[in-house]
């Protein structure tokens, strides 16, 4: 399995978002959702290379949990967009 690495140079502070415009918040939420979906895909691929049955199962459960979280983020985004 090929390895995939990429940097994560994004802040996780919470101070600036109170002042952000609604458009900026929507853009950030959309970015975060896409970012999370990408990581879920990567984790799913990684899980297929794990031979230990218990670890394999836990990784798939984690992917499922990320999927559920991403569905909630997508629903919130749709509400905020007025969809």
PDB file of N, CA and C in Angstrom:
ATOM      1  N   UNK A   1       0.847  -1.173   0.000  1.00  0.00           N
ATOM      2  CA  UNK A   1       0.000   0.000   0.000  1.00  0.00           C
ATOM      3  C   UNK A   1       0.889   1.231   0.000  1.00  0.00           C
ATOM      4  N   UNK A   2       0.609   2.186  -0.878  1.00  0.00           N
ATOM      5  CA  UNK A   2       1.385   3.406  -0.928  1.00  0.00           C
ATOM      6  C   UNK A   2       1.049   4.310   0.246  1.00  0.00           C
ATOM      7  N   UNK A   3       2.061   5.024   0.710  1.00  0.00           N
ATOM      8  CA  UNK A   3       1.829   5.933   1.818  1.00  0.00           C
ATOM      9  C   UNK A   3       1.452   7.306   1.290  1.00  0.00           C
ATOM     10  N   UNK A   4       0.618   7.987   2.054  1.00  0.00           N
ATOM     11  CA  UNK A   4       0.173   9.319   1.689  1.00  0.00           C
ATOM     12  C   UNK A   4       0.410  10.230   2.878  1.00  0.00           C
ATOM     13  N   UNK A   5       1.169  11.263   2.654  1.00  0.00           N
ATOM     14  CA  UNK A   5       1.441  12.219   3.722  1.00  0.00           C
ATOM     15  C   UNK A   5       1.111  13.605   3.219  1.00  0.00           C
ATOM     16  N   UNK A   6       0.509  14.384   4.087  1.00  0.00           N
ATOM     17  CA  UNK A   6       0.343  15.788   3.784  1.00  0.00           C
ATOM     18  C   UNK A   6       0.302  16.570   5.075  1.00  0.00           C
ATOM     19  N   UNK A   7       0.791  17.768   4.992  1.00  0.00           N
ATOM     20  CA  UNK A   7       0.874  18.609   6.179  1.00  0.00           C
ATOM     21  C   UNK A   7      -0.480  19.145   6.587  1.00  0.00           C
ATOM     22  N   UNK A   8      -0.565  19.530   7.823  1.00  0.00           N
ATOM     23  CA  UNK A   8      -1.782  20.114   8.350  1.00  0.00           C
ATOM     24  C   UNK A   8      -1.441  21.451   8.976  1.00  0.00           C
ATOM     25  N   UNK A   9      -1.336  22.437   8.138  1.00  0.00           N
ATOM     26  CA  UNK A   9      -0.970  23.765   8.598  1.00  0.00           C
ATOM     27  C   UNK A   9      -2.226  24.615   8.694  1.00  0.00           C
ATOM     28  N   UNK A  10      -3.132  24.215   9.571  1.00  0.00           N
ATOM     29  CA  UNK A  10      -4.307  25.040   9.786  1.00  0.00           C
ATOM     30  C   UNK A  10      -4.523  25.215  11.281  1.00  0.00           C
ATOM     31  N   UNK A  11      -4.903  26.423  11.669  1.00  0.00           N
ATOM     32  CA  UNK A  11      -5.053  26.706  13.092  1.00  0.00           C
ATOM     33  C   UNK A  11      -6.284  26.037  13.673  1.00  0.00           C
ATOM     34  N   UNK A  12      -6.198  25.678  14.915  1.00  0.00           N
ATOM     35  CA  UNK A  12      -7.335  25.093  15.605  1.00  0.00           C
ATOM     36  C   UNK A  12      -7.817  25.990  16.728  1.00  0.00           C
ATOM     37  N   UNK A  13      -7.404  27.257  16.707  1.00  0.00           N
ATOM     38  CA  UNK A  13      -7.856  28.204  17.710  1.00  0.00           C
ATOM     39  C   UNK A  13      -9.320  28.561  17.494  1.00  0.00           C
ATOM     40  N   UNK A  14      -9.930  29.115  18.498  1.00  0.00           N
ATOM     41  CA  UNK A  14     -11.349  29.438  18.412  1.00  0.00           C
ATOM     42  C   UNK A  14     -11.613  30.925  18.534  1.00  0.00           C
ATOM     43  N   UNK A  15     -10.583  31.727  18.715  1.00  0.00           N
ATOM     44  CA  UNK A  15     -10.778  33.142  18.970  1.00  0.00           C
ATOM     45  C   UNK A  15     -11.310  33.928  17.797  1.00  0.00           C
ATOM     46  N   UNK A  16     -10.938  33.605  16.566  1.00  0.00           N
ATOM     47  CA  UNK A  16     -11.287  34.434  15.430  1.00  0.00           C
ATOM     48  C   UNK A  16     -12.638  34.170  14.817  1.00  0.00           C
ATOM     49  N   UNK A  17     -13.263  33.049  15.082  1.00  0.00           N
ATOM     50  CA  UNK A  17     -14.498  32.706  14.395  1.00  0.00           C
ATOM     51  C   UNK A  17     -15.712  33.502  14.883  1.00  0.00           C
ATOM     52  N   UNK A  18     -15.702  34.061  16.084  1.00  0.00           N
ATOM     53  CA  UNK A  18     -16.839  34.854  16.529  1.00  0.00           C
ATOM     54  C   UNK A  18     -16.992  36.092  15.652  1.00  0.00           C
ATOM     55  N   UNK A  19     -15.895  36.635  15.174  1.00  0.00           N
ATOM     56  CA  UNK A  19     -15.936  37.855  14.385  1.00  0.00           C
ATOM     57  C   UNK A  19     -16.101  37.573  12.891  1.00  0.00           C
ATOM     58  N   UNK A  20     -16.020  36.323  12.477  1.00  0.00           N
ATOM     59  CA  UNK A  20     -16.100  35.992  11.055  1.00  0.00           C
ATOM     60  C   UNK A  20     -17.517  36.253  10.536  1.00  0.00           C
ATOM     61  N   UNK A  21     -17.581  36.602   9.280  1.00  0.00           N
ATOM     62  CA  UNK A  21     -18.882  36.834   8.653  1.00  0.00           C
ATOM     63  C   UNK A  21     -19.583  35.497   8.434  1.00  0.00           C
ATOM     64  N   UNK A  22     -20.900  35.521   8.225  1.00  0.00           N
ATOM     65  CA  UNK A  22     -21.615  34.273   7.924  1.00  0.00           C
ATOM     66  C   UNK A  22     -21.030  33.559   6.694  1.00  0.00           C
ATOM     67  N   UNK A  23     -20.606  34.332   5.702  1.00  0.00           N
ATOM     68  CA  UNK A  23     -20.030  33.730   4.500  1.00  0.00           C
ATOM     69  C   UNK A  23     -18.716  33.020   4.810  1.00  0.00           C
ATOM     70  N   UNK A  24     -17.904  33.657   5.666  1.00  0.00           N
ATOM     71  CA  UNK A  24     -16.634  33.041   6.051  1.00  0.00           C
ATOM     72  C   UNK A  24     -16.870  31.763   6.856  1.00  0.00           C
ATOM     73  N   UNK A  25     -17.860  31.778   7.724  1.00  0.00           N
ATOM     74  CA  UNK A  25     -18.177  30.575   8.505  1.00  0.00           C
ATOM     75  C   UNK A  25     -18.649  29.447   7.588  1.00  0.00           C
ATOM     76  N   UNK A  26     -19.493  29.777   6.608  1.00  0.00           N
ATOM     77  CA  UNK A  26     -19.949  28.756   5.658  1.00  0.00           C
ATOM     78  C   UNK A  26     -18.783  28.182   4.866  1.00  0.00           C
ATOM     79  N   UNK A  27     -17.883  29.049   4.421  1.00  0.00           N
ATOM     80  CA  UNK A  27     -16.723  28.595   3.663  1.00  0.00           C
ATOM     81  C   UNK A  27     -15.847  27.683   4.514  1.00  0.00           C
ATOM     82  N   UNK A  28     -15.632  28.067   5.769  1.00  0.00           N
ATOM     83  CA  UNK A  28     -14.810  27.260   6.657  1.00  0.00           C
ATOM     84  C   UNK A  28     -15.476  25.920   6.948  1.00  0.00           C
ATOM     85  N   UNK A  29     -16.766  25.933   7.215  1.00  0.00           N
ATOM     86  CA  UNK A  29     -17.477  24.686   7.481  1.00  0.00           C
ATOM     87  C   UNK A  29     -17.441  23.766   6.267  1.00  0.00           C
ATOM     88  N   UNK A  30     -17.612  24.328   5.086  1.00  0.00           N
ATOM     89  CA  UNK A  30     -17.551  23.535   3.856  1.00  0.00           C
ATOM     90  C   UNK A  30     -16.161  22.922   3.676  1.00  0.00           C
ATOM     91  N   UNK A  31     -15.121  23.734   3.915  1.00  0.00           N
ATOM     92  CA  UNK A  31     -13.751  23.238   3.822  1.00  0.00           C
ATOM     93  C   UNK A  31     -13.526  22.101   4.817  1.00  0.00           C
ATOM     94  N   UNK A  32     -13.976  22.312   6.054  1.00  0.00           N
ATOM     95  CA  UNK A  32     -13.758  21.308   7.098  1.00  0.00           C
ATOM     96  C   UNK A  32     -14.469  19.997   6.757  1.00  0.00           C
ATOM     97  N   UNK A  33     -15.663  20.078   6.211  1.00  0.00           N
ATOM     98  CA  UNK A  33     -16.397  18.884   5.818  1.00  0.00           C
ATOM     99  C   UNK A  33     -15.644  18.129   4.729  1.00  0.00           C
ATOM    100  N   UNK A  34     -15.198  18.834   3.704  1.00  0.00           N
ATOM    101  CA  UNK A  34     -14.425  18.177   2.637  1.00  0.00           C
ATOM    102  C   UNK A  34     -13.140  17.559   3.187  1.00  0.00           C
ATOM    103  N   UNK A  35     -12.478  18.287   4.067  1.00  0.00           N
ATOM    104  CA  UNK A  35     -11.243  17.816   4.692  1.00  0.00           C
ATOM    105  C   UNK A  35     -11.495  16.530   5.494  1.00  0.00           C
ATOM    106  N   UNK A  36     -12.552  16.538   6.284  1.00  0.00           N
ATOM    107  CA  UNK A  36     -12.890  15.361   7.087  1.00  0.00           C
ATOM    108  C   UNK A  36     -13.245  14.165   6.211  1.00  0.00           C
ATOM    109  N   UNK A  37     -13.979  14.410   5.131  1.00  0.00           N
ATOM    110  CA  UNK A  37     -14.333  13.312   4.216  1.00  0.00           C
ATOM    111  C   UNK A  37     -13.081  12.697   3.612  1.00  0.00           C
ATOM    112  N   UNK A  38     -12.137  13.541   3.269  1.00  0.00           N
ATOM    113  CA  UNK A  38     -10.878  13.050   2.705  1.00  0.00           C
ATOM    114  C   UNK A  38     -10.156  12.158   3.718  1.00  0.00           C
ATOM    115  N   UNK A  39     -10.109  12.596   4.953  1.00  0.00           N
ATOM    116  CA  UNK A  39      -9.446  11.796   5.987  1.00  0.00           C
ATOM    117  C   UNK A  39     -10.179  10.479   6.236  1.00  0.00           C
ATOM    118  N   UNK A  40     -11.477  10.494   6.173  1.00  0.00           N
ATOM    119  CA  UNK A  40     -12.241   9.256   6.347  1.00  0.00           C
ATOM    120  C   UNK A  40     -11.891   8.258   5.233  1.00  0.00           C
ATOM    121  N   UNK A  41     -11.755   8.760   4.010  1.00  0.00           N
ATOM    122  CA  UNK A  41     -11.369   7.898   2.887  1.00  0.00           C
ATOM    123  C   UNK A  41      -9.974   7.315   3.105  1.00  0.00           C
ATOM    124  N   UNK A  42      -9.055   8.165   3.557  1.00  0.00           N
ATOM    125  CA  UNK A  42      -7.693   7.693   3.816  1.00  0.00           C
ATOM    126  C   UNK A  42      -7.671   6.634   4.912  1.00  0.00           C
ATOM    127  N   UNK A  43      -8.436   6.864   5.960  1.00  0.00           N
ATOM    128  CA  UNK A  43      -8.491   5.914   7.071  1.00  0.00           C
ATOM    129  C   UNK A  43      -9.091   4.590   6.620  1.00  0.00           C
ATOM    130  N   UNK A  44     -10.087   4.654   5.765  1.00  0.00           N
ATOM    131  CA  UNK A  44     -10.705   3.443   5.229  1.00  0.00           C
ATOM    132  C   UNK A  44      -9.686   2.623   4.438  1.00  0.00           C
ATOM    133  N   UNK A  45      -8.913   3.303   3.605  1.00  0.00           N
ATOM    134  CA  UNK A  45      -7.866   2.619   2.835  1.00  0.00           C
ATOM    135  C   UNK A  45      -6.814   2.019   3.764  1.00  0.00           C
ATOM    136  N   UNK A  46      -6.428   2.775   4.776  1.00  0.00           N
ATOM    137  CA  UNK A  46      -5.437   2.295   5.726  1.00  0.00           C
ATOM    138  C   UNK A  46      -5.938   1.040   6.446  1.00  0.00           C
ATOM    139  N   UNK A  47      -7.207   1.032   6.812  1.00  0.00           N
ATOM    140  CA  UNK A  47      -7.788  -0.101   7.543  1.00  0.00           C
ATOM    141  C   UNK A  47      -7.666  -1.398   6.753  1.00  0.00           C
ATOM    142  N   UNK A  48      -7.767  -1.305   5.433  1.00  0.00           N
ATOM    143  CA  UNK A  48      -7.675  -2.514   4.607  1.00  0.00           C
ATOM    144  C   UNK A  48      -6.277  -3.125   4.616  1.00  0.00           C
ATOM    145  N   UNK A  49      -5.282  -2.365   5.011  1.00  0.00           N
ATOM    146  CA  UNK A  49      -3.927  -2.894   5.081  1.00  0.00           C
ATOM    147  C   UNK A  49      -3.553  -3.437   6.448  1.00  0.00           C
ATOM    148  N   UNK A  50      -4.469  -3.349   7.406  1.00  0.00           N
ATOM    149  CA  UNK A  50      -4.196  -3.804   8.766  1.00  0.00           C
ATOM    150  C   UNK A  50      -4.622  -5.258   8.890  1.00  0.00           C
ATOM    151  N   UNK A  51      -3.683  -6.103   9.276  1.00  0.00           N
ATOM    152  CA  UNK A  51      -3.973  -7.537   9.364  1.00  0.00           C
ATOM    153  C   UNK A  51      -4.561  -7.957  10.699  1.00  0.00           C
ATOM    154  N   UNK A  52      -4.248  -7.233  11.762  1.00  0.00           N
ATOM    155  CA  UNK A  52      -4.785  -7.575  13.075  1.00  0.00           C
ATOM    156  C   UNK A  52      -6.300  -7.364  13.057  1.00  0.00           C
ATOM    157  N   UNK A  53      -7.043  -8.426  13.332  1.00  0.00           N
ATOM    158  CA  UNK A  53      -8.510  -8.396  13.230  1.00  0.00           C
ATOM    159  C   UNK A  53      -9.138  -7.354  14.151  1.00  0.00           C
ATOM    160  N   UNK A  54      -8.684  -7.279  15.392  1.00  0.00           N
ATOM    161  CA  UNK A  54      -9.266  -6.327  16.345  1.00  0.00           C
ATOM    162  C   UNK A  54      -8.998  -4.887  15.907  1.00  0.00           C
ATOM    163  N   UNK A  55      -7.773  -4.610  15.493  1.00  0.00           N
ATOM    164  CA  UNK A  55      -7.426  -3.267  15.039  1.00  0.00           C
ATOM    165  C   UNK A  55      -8.193  -2.922  13.764  1.00  0.00           C
ATOM    166  N   UNK A  56      -8.302  -3.882  12.863  1.00  0.00           N
ATOM    167  CA  UNK A  56      -9.031  -3.693  11.616  1.00  0.00           C
ATOM    168  C   UNK A  56     -10.479  -3.303  11.905  1.00  0.00           C
ATOM    169  N   UNK A  57     -11.110  -4.033  12.809  1.00  0.00           N
ATOM    170  CA  UNK A  57     -12.506  -3.767  13.162  1.00  0.00           C
ATOM    171  C   UNK A  57     -12.656  -2.388  13.807  1.00  0.00           C
ATOM    172  N   UNK A  58     -11.751  -2.042  14.711  1.00  0.00           N
ATOM    173  CA  UNK A  58     -11.812  -0.729  15.356  1.00  0.00           C
ATOM    174  C   UNK A  58     -11.635   0.404  14.353  1.00  0.00           C
ATOM    175  N   UNK A  59     -10.746   0.213  13.398  1.00  0.00           N
ATOM    176  CA  UNK A  59     -10.552   1.242  12.371  1.00  0.00           C
ATOM    177  C   UNK A  59     -11.814   1.422  11.534  1.00  0.00           C
ATOM    178  N   UNK A  60     -12.480   0.332  11.201  1.00  0.00           N
ATOM    179  CA  UNK A  60     -13.727   0.446  10.434  1.00  0.00           C
ATOM    180  C   UNK A  60     -14.816   1.117  11.265  1.00  0.00           C
ATOM    181  N   UNK A  61     -14.846   0.845  12.549  1.00  0.00           N
ATOM    182  CA  UNK A  61     -15.800   1.537  13.421  1.00  0.00           C
ATOM    183  C   UNK A  61     -15.496   3.029  13.470  1.00  0.00           C
ATOM    184  N   UNK A  62     -14.221   3.376  13.494  1.00  0.00           N
ATOM    185  CA  UNK A  62     -13.825   4.788  13.489  1.00  0.00           C
ATOM    186  C   UNK A  62     -14.254   5.458  12.188  1.00  0.00           C
ATOM    187  N   UNK A  63     -14.091   4.767  11.063  1.00  0.00           N
ATOM    188  CA  UNK A  63     -14.524   5.307   9.773  1.00  0.00           C
ATOM    189  C   UNK A  63     -16.034   5.537   9.793  1.00  0.00           C
ATOM    190  N   UNK A  64     -16.782   4.585  10.344  1.00  0.00           N
ATOM    191  CA  UNK A  64     -18.233   4.745  10.441  1.00  0.00           C
ATOM    192  C   UNK A  64     -18.602   5.949  11.300  1.00  0.00           C
ATOM    193  N   UNK A  65     -17.896   6.117  12.418  1.00  0.00           N
ATOM    194  CA  UNK A  65     -18.163   7.252  13.305  1.00  0.00           C
ATOM    195  C   UNK A  65     -17.848   8.574  12.602  1.00  0.00           C
ATOM    196  N   UNK A  66     -16.749   8.603  11.846  1.00  0.00           N
ATOM    197  CA  UNK A  66     -16.424   9.804  11.077  1.00  0.00           C
ATOM    198  C   UNK A  66     -17.509  10.083  10.041  1.00  0.00           C
ATOM    199  N   UNK A  67     -18.019   9.036   9.431  1.00  0.00           N
ATOM    200  CA  UNK A  67     -19.091   9.197   8.452  1.00  0.00           C
ATOM    201  C   UNK A  67     -20.341   9.800   9.081  1.00  0.00           C
ATOM    202  N   UNK A  68     -20.688   9.322  10.273  1.00  0.00           N
ATOM    203  CA  UNK A  68     -21.854   9.868  10.978  1.00  0.00           C
ATOM    204  C   UNK A  68     -21.629  11.337  11.331  1.00  0.00           C
ATOM    205  N   UNK A  69     -20.437  11.650  11.783  1.00  0.00           N
ATOM    206  CA  UNK A  69     -20.096  13.035  12.112  1.00  0.00           C
ATOM    207  C   UNK A  69     -20.173  13.917  10.870  1.00  0.00           C
ATOM    208  N   UNK A  70     -19.647  13.422   9.770  1.00  0.00           N
ATOM    209  CA  UNK A  70     -19.674  14.192   8.526  1.00  0.00           C
ATOM    210  C   UNK A  70     -21.099  14.400   8.029  1.00  0.00           C
ATOM    211  N   UNK A  71     -21.982  13.421   8.238  1.00  0.00           N
ATOM    212  CA  UNK A  71     -23.390  13.589   7.858  1.00  0.00           C
ATOM    213  C   UNK A  71     -24.026  14.721   8.663  1.00  0.00           C
ATOM    214  N   UNK A  72     -23.696  14.819   9.941  1.00  0.00           N
ATOM    215  CA  UNK A  72     -24.232  15.895  10.774  1.00  0.00           C
ATOM    216  C   UNK A  72     -23.668  17.246  10.347  1.00  0.00           C
ATOM    217  N   UNK A  73     -22.391  17.283  10.028  1.00  0.00           N
ATOM    218  CA  UNK A  73     -21.797  18.523   9.522  1.00  0.00           C
ATOM    219  C   UNK A  73     -22.467  18.945   8.218  1.00  0.00           C
ATOM    220  N   UNK A  74     -22.713  17.992   7.329  1.00  0.00           N
ATOM    221  CA  UNK A  74     -23.347  18.293   6.048  1.00  0.00           C
ATOM    222  C   UNK A  74     -24.775  18.802   6.259  1.00  0.00           C
ATOM    223  N   UNK A  75     -25.501  18.202   7.206  1.00  0.00           N
ATOM    224  CA  UNK A  75     -26.870  18.659   7.488  1.00  0.00           C
ATOM    225  C   UNK A  75     -26.870  20.080   8.049  1.00  0.00           C
ATOM    226  N   UNK A  76     -25.928  20.357   8.951  1.00  0.00           N
ATOM    227  CA  UNK A  76     -25.820  21.708   9.516  1.00  0.00           C
ATOM    228  C   UNK A  76     -25.476  22.712   8.414  1.00  0.00           C
ATOM    229  N   UNK A  77     -24.573  22.333   7.543  1.00  0.00           N
ATOM    230  CA  UNK A  77     -24.176  23.205   6.435  1.00  0.00           C
ATOM    231  C   UNK A  77     -25.381  23.494   5.524  1.00  0.00           C
ATOM    232  N   UNK A  78     -26.159  22.458   5.240  1.00  0.00           N
ATOM    233  CA  UNK A  78     -27.341  22.638   4.388  1.00  0.00           C
ATOM    234  C   UNK A  78     -28.339  23.594   5.037  1.00  0.00           C
ATOM    235  N   UNK A  79     -28.537  23.467   6.347  1.00  0.00           N
ATOM    236  CA  UNK A  79     -29.441  24.372   7.057  1.00  0.00           C
ATOM    237  C   UNK A  79     -28.936  25.803   6.957  1.00  0.00           C
ATOM    238  N   UNK A  80     -27.648  25.977   7.214  1.00  0.00           N
ATOM    239  CA  UNK A  80     -27.080  27.323   7.164  1.00  0.00           C
ATOM    240  C   UNK A  80     -27.122  27.937   5.781  1.00  0.00           C
ATOM    241  N   UNK A  81     -27.073  27.095   4.754  1.00  0.00           N
ATOM    242  CA  UNK A  81     -27.150  27.585   3.374  1.00  0.00           C
ATOM    243  C   UNK A  81     -28.605  27.813   2.946  1.00  0.00           C
ATOM    244  N   UNK A  82     -29.547  27.376   3.786  1.00  0.00           N
ATOM    245  CA  UNK A  82     -30.958  27.533   3.461  1.00  0.00           C
ATOM    246  C   UNK A  82     -31.473  26.498   2.481  1.00  0.00           C
ATOM    247  N   UNK A  83     -30.826  25.355   2.451  1.00  0.00           N
ATOM    248  CA  UNK A  83     -31.225  24.289   1.513  1.00  0.00           C
ATOM    249  C   UNK A  83     -32.303  23.409   2.102  1.00  0.00           C
TER     250      UNK A  83
END
